[in-house]
C-alpha positions as semicolon CSV with decimal commas, in nm:
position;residue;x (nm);y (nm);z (nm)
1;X;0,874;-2,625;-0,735
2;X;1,221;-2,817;-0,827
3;X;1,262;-2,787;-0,458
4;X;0,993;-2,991;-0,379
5;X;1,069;-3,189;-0,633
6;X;1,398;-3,260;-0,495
7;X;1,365;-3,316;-0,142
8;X;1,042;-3,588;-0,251
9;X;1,323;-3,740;-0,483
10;X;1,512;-3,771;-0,182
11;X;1,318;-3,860;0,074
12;X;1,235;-4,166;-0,149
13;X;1,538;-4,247;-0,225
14;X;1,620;-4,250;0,157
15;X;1,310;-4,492;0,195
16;X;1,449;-4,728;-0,031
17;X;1,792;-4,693;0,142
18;X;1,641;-4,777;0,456
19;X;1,432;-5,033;0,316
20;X;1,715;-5,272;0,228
21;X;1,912;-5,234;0,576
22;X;1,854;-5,614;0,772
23;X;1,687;-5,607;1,117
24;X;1,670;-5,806;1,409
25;X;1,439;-5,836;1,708
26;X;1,541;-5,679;2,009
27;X;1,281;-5,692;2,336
28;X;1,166;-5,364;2,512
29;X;1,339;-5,342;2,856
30;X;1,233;-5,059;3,110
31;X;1,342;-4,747;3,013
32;X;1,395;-4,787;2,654
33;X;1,324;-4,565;2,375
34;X;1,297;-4,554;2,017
35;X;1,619;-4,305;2,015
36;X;1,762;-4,544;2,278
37;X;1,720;-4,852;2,064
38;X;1,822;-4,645;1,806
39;X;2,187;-4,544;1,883
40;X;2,359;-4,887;1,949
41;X;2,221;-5,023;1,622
42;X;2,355;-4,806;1,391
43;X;2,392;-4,867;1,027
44;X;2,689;-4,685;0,790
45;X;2,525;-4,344;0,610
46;X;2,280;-4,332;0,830
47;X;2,182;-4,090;1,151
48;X;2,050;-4,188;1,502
49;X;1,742;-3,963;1,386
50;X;1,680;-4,170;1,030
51;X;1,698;-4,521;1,222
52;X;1,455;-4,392;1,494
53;X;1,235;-4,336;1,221
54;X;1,310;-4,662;1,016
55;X;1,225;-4,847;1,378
56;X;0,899;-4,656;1,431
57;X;0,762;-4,744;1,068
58;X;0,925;-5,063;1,038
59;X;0,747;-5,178;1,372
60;X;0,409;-4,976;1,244
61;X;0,407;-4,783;1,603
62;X;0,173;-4,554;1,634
63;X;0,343;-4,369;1,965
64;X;0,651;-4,326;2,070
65;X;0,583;-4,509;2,362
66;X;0,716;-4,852;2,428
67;X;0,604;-5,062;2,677
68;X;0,872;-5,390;2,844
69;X;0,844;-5,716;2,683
70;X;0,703;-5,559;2,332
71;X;0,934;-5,760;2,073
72;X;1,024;-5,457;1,804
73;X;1,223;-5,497;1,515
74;X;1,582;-5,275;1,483
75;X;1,818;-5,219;1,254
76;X;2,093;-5,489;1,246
77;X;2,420;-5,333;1,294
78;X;2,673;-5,381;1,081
């Protein structure tokens, strides 16, 4: 049980890291992906994987799939 406890305690406390990190709006070229988008905005502490993520909810996607033109917000870099 304190397992479960634990990685719940952390996975919100990595939802309110990732909450606080300032995006910008990028526009979906050909080709792009969420990992794509992903890897030249990175933020400090934080893995390709976990700003995938933080762009698919942020952006409320419900695939994976992004289609040219779509305006889709990204992490900021810093």
């Amino acid at each position: 049980v304190a397992l479960v406890v634990s990685n719940a305690s952390a996975s919100a406390n990595l939802d309110s890291a990732l909450s606080s990190i300032p995006a910008q709006e990028v526009v979906v070229e050909p080709g792009d992906s969420i990992w794509g988008l992903a890897g030249p905005h990175q933020v400090d502490g934080y893995s390709t994987s976990e700003l995938a993520q933080w762009i698919f909810e942020k952006n409320s996607l419900s695939t994976s799939s992004l289609q040219p033109g779509q305006v889709l917000l990204v992490p900021a870099s810093n």
